[in-house]
Coordinates of C-alpha atoms and ligand atoms in Angstrom, one line a residue:
M1 CA -4.3 -9.9 -10.1
K2 CA -1.2 -11.9 -10.9
D3 CA -3.0 -15.2 -11.1
R4 CA -6.6 -15.7 -12.4
K5 CA -7.1 -18.8 -10.2
N6 CA -6.9 -16.6 -7.1
C7 CA -9.9 -15.2 -5.4
L8 CA -8.1 -12.8 -3.1
E9 CA -4.6 -11.4 -3.1
V10 CA -3.4 -9.5 0.0
S11 CA -0.1 -7.7 -0.2
G12 CA 1.7 -5.4 2.2
L13 CA -1.4 -5.1 4.5
T14 CA -0.8 -2.9 7.5
A15 CA -3.7 -2.2 9.7
G16 CA -4.5 -0.9 13.2
Y17 CA -6.3 1.6 15.4
G18 CA -5.3 5.2 16.2
Q19 CA -1.7 6.1 17.1
E20 CA -0.8 2.8 18.7
K21 CA 1.5 0.3 17.0
A22 CA -0.1 -1.4 14.0
V23 CA -1.9 -4.7 14.8
I24 CA -1.1 -6.2 11.4
E25 CA 2.2 -5.3 9.7
N26 CA 3.0 -5.9 6.1
L27 CA 0.9 -9.1 5.7
D28 CA 0.9 -11.0 2.4
F29 CA -1.4 -13.9 1.6
V30 CA -3.4 -15.4 -1.3
L31 CA -6.7 -17.2 -1.2
E32 CA -7.3 -19.4 -4.2
R33 CA -10.8 -20.0 -5.7
E34 CA -12.7 -22.7 -3.9
E35 CA -10.0 -22.9 -1.3
C36 CA -10.7 -22.8 2.5
L37 CA -7.9 -20.9 4.3
C38 CA -7.8 -20.8 8.0
L39 CA -6.6 -17.6 9.7
H40 CA -5.2 -19.1 12.9
G41 CA -3.7 -17.4 16.0
A42 CA -4.2 -16.4 19.6
S43 CA -6.8 -14.0 20.8
G44 CA -5.9 -10.4 20.1
C45 CA -3.4 -11.2 17.3
G46 CA -5.5 -9.3 14.7
K47 CA -7.6 -12.0 12.9
S48 CA -10.8 -9.9 13.0
T49 CA -8.9 -6.8 12.0
V50 CA -7.8 -8.6 8.8
I51 CA -11.4 -9.6 8.1
W52 CA -12.6 -6.1 8.5
A53 CA -10.0 -4.9 6.1
V54 CA -11.0 -7.6 3.6
M55 CA -14.7 -6.5 4.0
G56 CA -13.7 -2.9 3.4
V57 CA -15.2 -1.8 6.8
I58 CA -12.1 -1.2 8.9
R59 CA -12.7 2.6 9.0
E60 CA -16.2 2.0 10.3
M61 CA -14.6 -0.1 13.1
G62 CA -12.4 2.9 14.0
G63 CA -9.3 1.6 12.3
Y64 CA -7.2 2.1 9.2
A65 CA -5.6 -0.1 6.6
E66 CA -2.8 0.3 4.1
G67 CA -1.6 -1.9 1.3
K68 CA -3.6 -3.9 -1.2
I69 CA -6.4 -6.4 -0.9
L70 CA -7.4 -7.4 -4.5
Y71 CA -10.6 -9.3 -4.9
Q72 CA -11.3 -10.8 -8.3
A73 CA -14.8 -9.6 -9.1
P74 CA -16.8 -10.4 -12.3
C75 CA -16.2 -6.8 -13.4
G76 CA -12.4 -7.0 -12.8
D77 CA -10.1 -6.7 -9.7
V78 CA -11.3 -4.5 -6.9
D79 CA -9.0 -3.2 -4.2
M80 CA -10.9 -3.5 -0.9
V81 CA -8.5 -1.0 0.7
G82 CA -8.0 1.7 -1.9
G83 CA -11.0 1.1 -4.2
R84 CA -13.9 3.4 -4.7
E85 CA -16.3 3.2 -1.8
E86 CA -19.4 2.4 -4.0
E87 CA -17.4 -0.3 -5.9
V88 CA -16.3 -1.9 -2.6
R89 CA -19.9 -1.6 -1.2
S90 CA -21.4 -3.3 -4.2
L91 CA -19.3 -6.4 -3.5
R92 CA -20.5 -6.8 0.1
W93 CA -23.2 -9.5 0.4
K94 CA -23.3 -10.3 -3.3
E95 CA -19.7 -11.4 -3.7
I96 CA -18.2 -11.4 -0.2
A97 CA -20.2 -12.1 2.9
L98 CA -19.3 -12.3 6.5
V99 CA -20.6 -14.3 9.4
P100 CA -19.3 -12.1 12.2
Q101 CA -17.7 -13.2 15.4
S102 CA -20.9 -12.9 17.5
S103 CA -24.0 -14.0 15.7
M104 CA -25.9 -11.5 17.7
N105 CA -24.2 -8.9 15.6
S106 CA -25.8 -10.2 12.5
F107 CA -29.3 -9.4 13.6
N108 CA -31.4 -6.5 14.9
P109 CA -32.8 -7.8 18.2
M110 CA -36.1 -6.1 17.4
Y111 CA -36.6 -7.9 14.1
T112 CA -37.6 -11.5 13.5
I113 CA -34.9 -13.5 11.5
R114 CA -37.3 -13.4 8.5
K115 CA -37.4 -9.6 8.6
T116 CA -33.6 -9.3 8.7
I117 CA -33.2 -11.7 5.8
N118 CA -36.0 -10.0 3.8
E119 CA -34.3 -6.6 4.2
V120 CA -31.2 -7.9 2.6
L121 CA -33.1 -9.6 -0.2
F122 CA -35.3 -6.6 -1.0
Q123 CA -32.4 -4.1 -0.8
H124 CA -30.4 -6.0 -3.4
N125 CA -33.2 -7.5 -5.7
E126 CA -35.4 -4.8 -7.1
G127 CA -38.8 -6.0 -7.8
M128 CA -38.5 -9.2 -5.7
G129 CA -42.0 -10.2 -4.5
K130 CA -43.0 -11.3 -1.0
Q131 CA -43.6 -14.9 -2.1
E132 CA -40.3 -15.2 -3.8
A133 CA -38.5 -13.8 -0.7
E134 CA -40.3 -16.3 1.5
E135 CA -39.2 -19.1 -0.8
R136 CA -35.7 -17.9 -0.6
C137 CA -35.8 -17.7 3.2
R138 CA -37.0 -21.3 3.3
E139 CA -34.4 -22.4 0.9
L140 CA -31.7 -20.7 3.0
F141 CA -33.0 -22.3 6.2
D142 CA -33.0 -25.7 4.5
M143 CA -29.3 -25.2 3.6
V144 CA -28.3 -24.6 7.2
R145 CA -30.7 -27.3 8.6
L146 CA -33.0 -25.0 10.5
E147 CA -36.7 -25.5 10.8
E148 CA -38.8 -23.0 9.0
K149 CA -40.7 -21.9 12.0
A150 CA -37.5 -20.3 13.4
L151 CA -37.8 -17.7 10.7
G152 CA -40.5 -16.1 12.8
S153 CA -38.3 -16.0 16.0
Y154 CA -36.4 -13.1 17.4
P155 CA -32.6 -13.6 17.7
G156 CA -32.8 -13.6 21.5
E157 CA -35.2 -16.5 21.4
L158 CA -32.8 -18.9 19.6
S159 CA -30.1 -21.1 21.1
G160 CA -26.5 -20.1 20.2
G161 CA -26.2 -22.9 17.6
M162 CA -29.5 -22.0 15.9
R163 CA -28.5 -18.3 15.8
Q164 CA -25.2 -19.2 14.3
R165 CA -27.0 -21.2 11.6
A166 CA -29.3 -18.3 11.0
A167 CA -26.3 -16.0 10.7
I168 CA -24.8 -18.3 8.0
A169 CA -28.2 -18.4 6.2
L170 CA -28.2 -14.6 6.2
A171 CA -24.7 -14.4 4.8
L172 CA -25.7 -16.8 2.0
A173 CA -28.8 -14.7 1.1
L174 CA -27.3 -13.4 -2.1
D175 CA -25.1 -16.4 -3.0
P176 CA -21.7 -14.9 -2.3
K177 CA -18.5 -16.4 -3.9
L178 CA -16.4 -15.8 -0.8
L179 CA -17.7 -16.6 2.6
I180 CA -15.8 -15.3 5.6
L181 CA -16.5 -16.9 9.0
D182 CA -15.1 -15.3 12.1
E183 CA -15.0 -17.9 14.8
A184 CA -18.0 -19.6 13.4
T185 CA -18.3 -22.4 16.0
T186 CA -16.6 -20.8 19.1
G187 CA -18.6 -21.3 22.2
L188 CA -20.8 -24.1 20.8
D189 CA -20.8 -27.6 22.1
V190 CA -19.0 -30.2 20.1
I191 CA -22.1 -31.8 18.6
V192 CA -23.5 -28.5 17.4
E193 CA -20.1 -27.6 16.2
A194 CA -19.7 -30.8 14.2
D195 CA -23.1 -30.3 12.6
I196 CA -22.3 -26.7 11.5
L197 CA -19.0 -27.8 10.1
W198 CA -20.9 -30.5 8.1
V199 CA -23.3 -27.9 6.8
L200 CA -20.4 -25.6 5.7
R201 CA -18.5 -28.5 4.1
R202 CA -21.6 -29.4 2.1
L203 CA -22.1 -25.8 1.1
R204 CA -18.5 -25.5 -0.1
R205 CA -18.9 -28.5 -2.4
K206 CA -22.3 -27.4 -3.7
K207 CA -21.6 -23.8 -4.3
N208 CA -17.9 -23.9 -5.1
M209 CA -17.3 -21.1 -2.6
S210 CA -14.0 -19.8 -1.3
M211 CA -13.8 -19.5 2.4
L212 CA -11.7 -17.5 5.0
F213 CA -12.2 -19.4 8.2
V214 CA -11.0 -17.6 11.3
S215 CA -10.3 -19.8 14.2
H216 CA -8.0 -20.1 17.2
D217 CA -8.9 -23.8 17.5
D218 CA -6.0 -25.9 16.2
R219 CA -8.2 -29.0 15.9
I220 CA -10.8 -27.3 13.7
A221 CA -8.2 -25.6 11.6
R222 CA -6.7 -29.0 10.8
A223 CA -10.0 -30.8 10.2
F224 CA -11.8 -28.2 8.2
C225 CA -9.4 -26.1 6.2
D226 CA -7.1 -26.8 3.2
R227 CA -4.4 -24.6 4.5
R228 CA -3.7 -22.2 7.3
L229 CA -2.1 -18.9 7.8
E230 CA -0.4 -18.4 11.2
F231 CA -0.4 -15.1 13.0
Ligands
ATP301 N1 -12.3 -1.1 17.4 C1 -11.1 -1.2 18.0 N2 -10.4 -0.1 18.5 C2 -9.2 -0.2 19.1 N3 -8.5 -1.3 19.2 C3 -9.1 -2.5 18.7 C4 -10.4 -2.4 18.1 N4 -10.7 -3.7 17.7 C5 -9.7 -4.5 18.0 N5 -8.7 -3.7 18.6 C6 -7.4 -4.2 19.2 O1 -6.7 -4.8 18.1 C7 -6.0 -6.0 18.5 C8 -6.5 -7.1 17.5 O2 -7.9 -7.4 17.7 P1 -8.7 -8.4 16.9 O3 -10.1 -8.3 17.3 O4 -8.4 -8.1 15.5 O5 -8.0 -9.8 17.3 P2 -8.5 -11.2 17.1 O6 -7.3 -12.0 16.7 O7 -9.7 -11.3 16.2 O8 -8.9 -11.7 18.6 P3 -10.0 -12.8 19.1 O9 -9.5 -14.1 18.8 O10 -10.1 -12.5 20.5 O11 -11.3 -12.5 18.3 C9 -6.4 -6.2 19.9 O12 -5.3 -5.7 20.7 C10 -7.6 -5.3 20.1 O13 -7.7 -4.9 21.5
MG302 MG1 -11.7 -11.8 16.5

């Protein structure tokens, strides 16, 4: 990493699917610590593709990536494109977490929200007790301004806005340093949208998180982010 104040350094990123022309060609950008960078552009320009490359899951999505995506982890720089699989995997959730484009994708429809959050907590915290997990669930719901009783709901029972908050709570389960939000408020009405942005703003301040905020909405890009990257 050239600069210690950077959270992420992307250089020469080319990504795409199969034999067709690459979706992203030779992209360079930097995300500083505690910065909120908007990835802004029209539908289909490759915003989610960049996110999948940053998360190190582009192959699982049927795609490929070339170039470098350096994440400054406590153990040193990790290349999310060419790094060892177990090293990249160890950063997911704990260091880098994603709120995916459709909050339905965050949850198993057969599980209550509590069960999905508990799975993540238990998987990454050996020896965590049931009581401690329950307290963490409540704390997370408080952060995103959801009532505790929604922990017992199935994803399909929640409104779009509530599900989106629950998806943010899930992404925050292990206190990540970099939160990636893919169209976090798309499809929500303006009042719910404003409230979710308020929650995110407060989280940024409280937790000193860095954010990659994917949006095709010019107004939100301007109002919420420090800087934007046009596609
Ligand atoms: N799994 C996939 N397999 C093949 N092509 C894909 C896949 N995912 C995306 N694409 C194609 O890659 C291009 C970029 O898609 P991507 O989802 O990254 O765009 P986006 O900017 O996130 O769009 P949106 O704003 O609609 O979410 C599109 O042409 C899309 O059809
Ligand atoms: Mg997308």
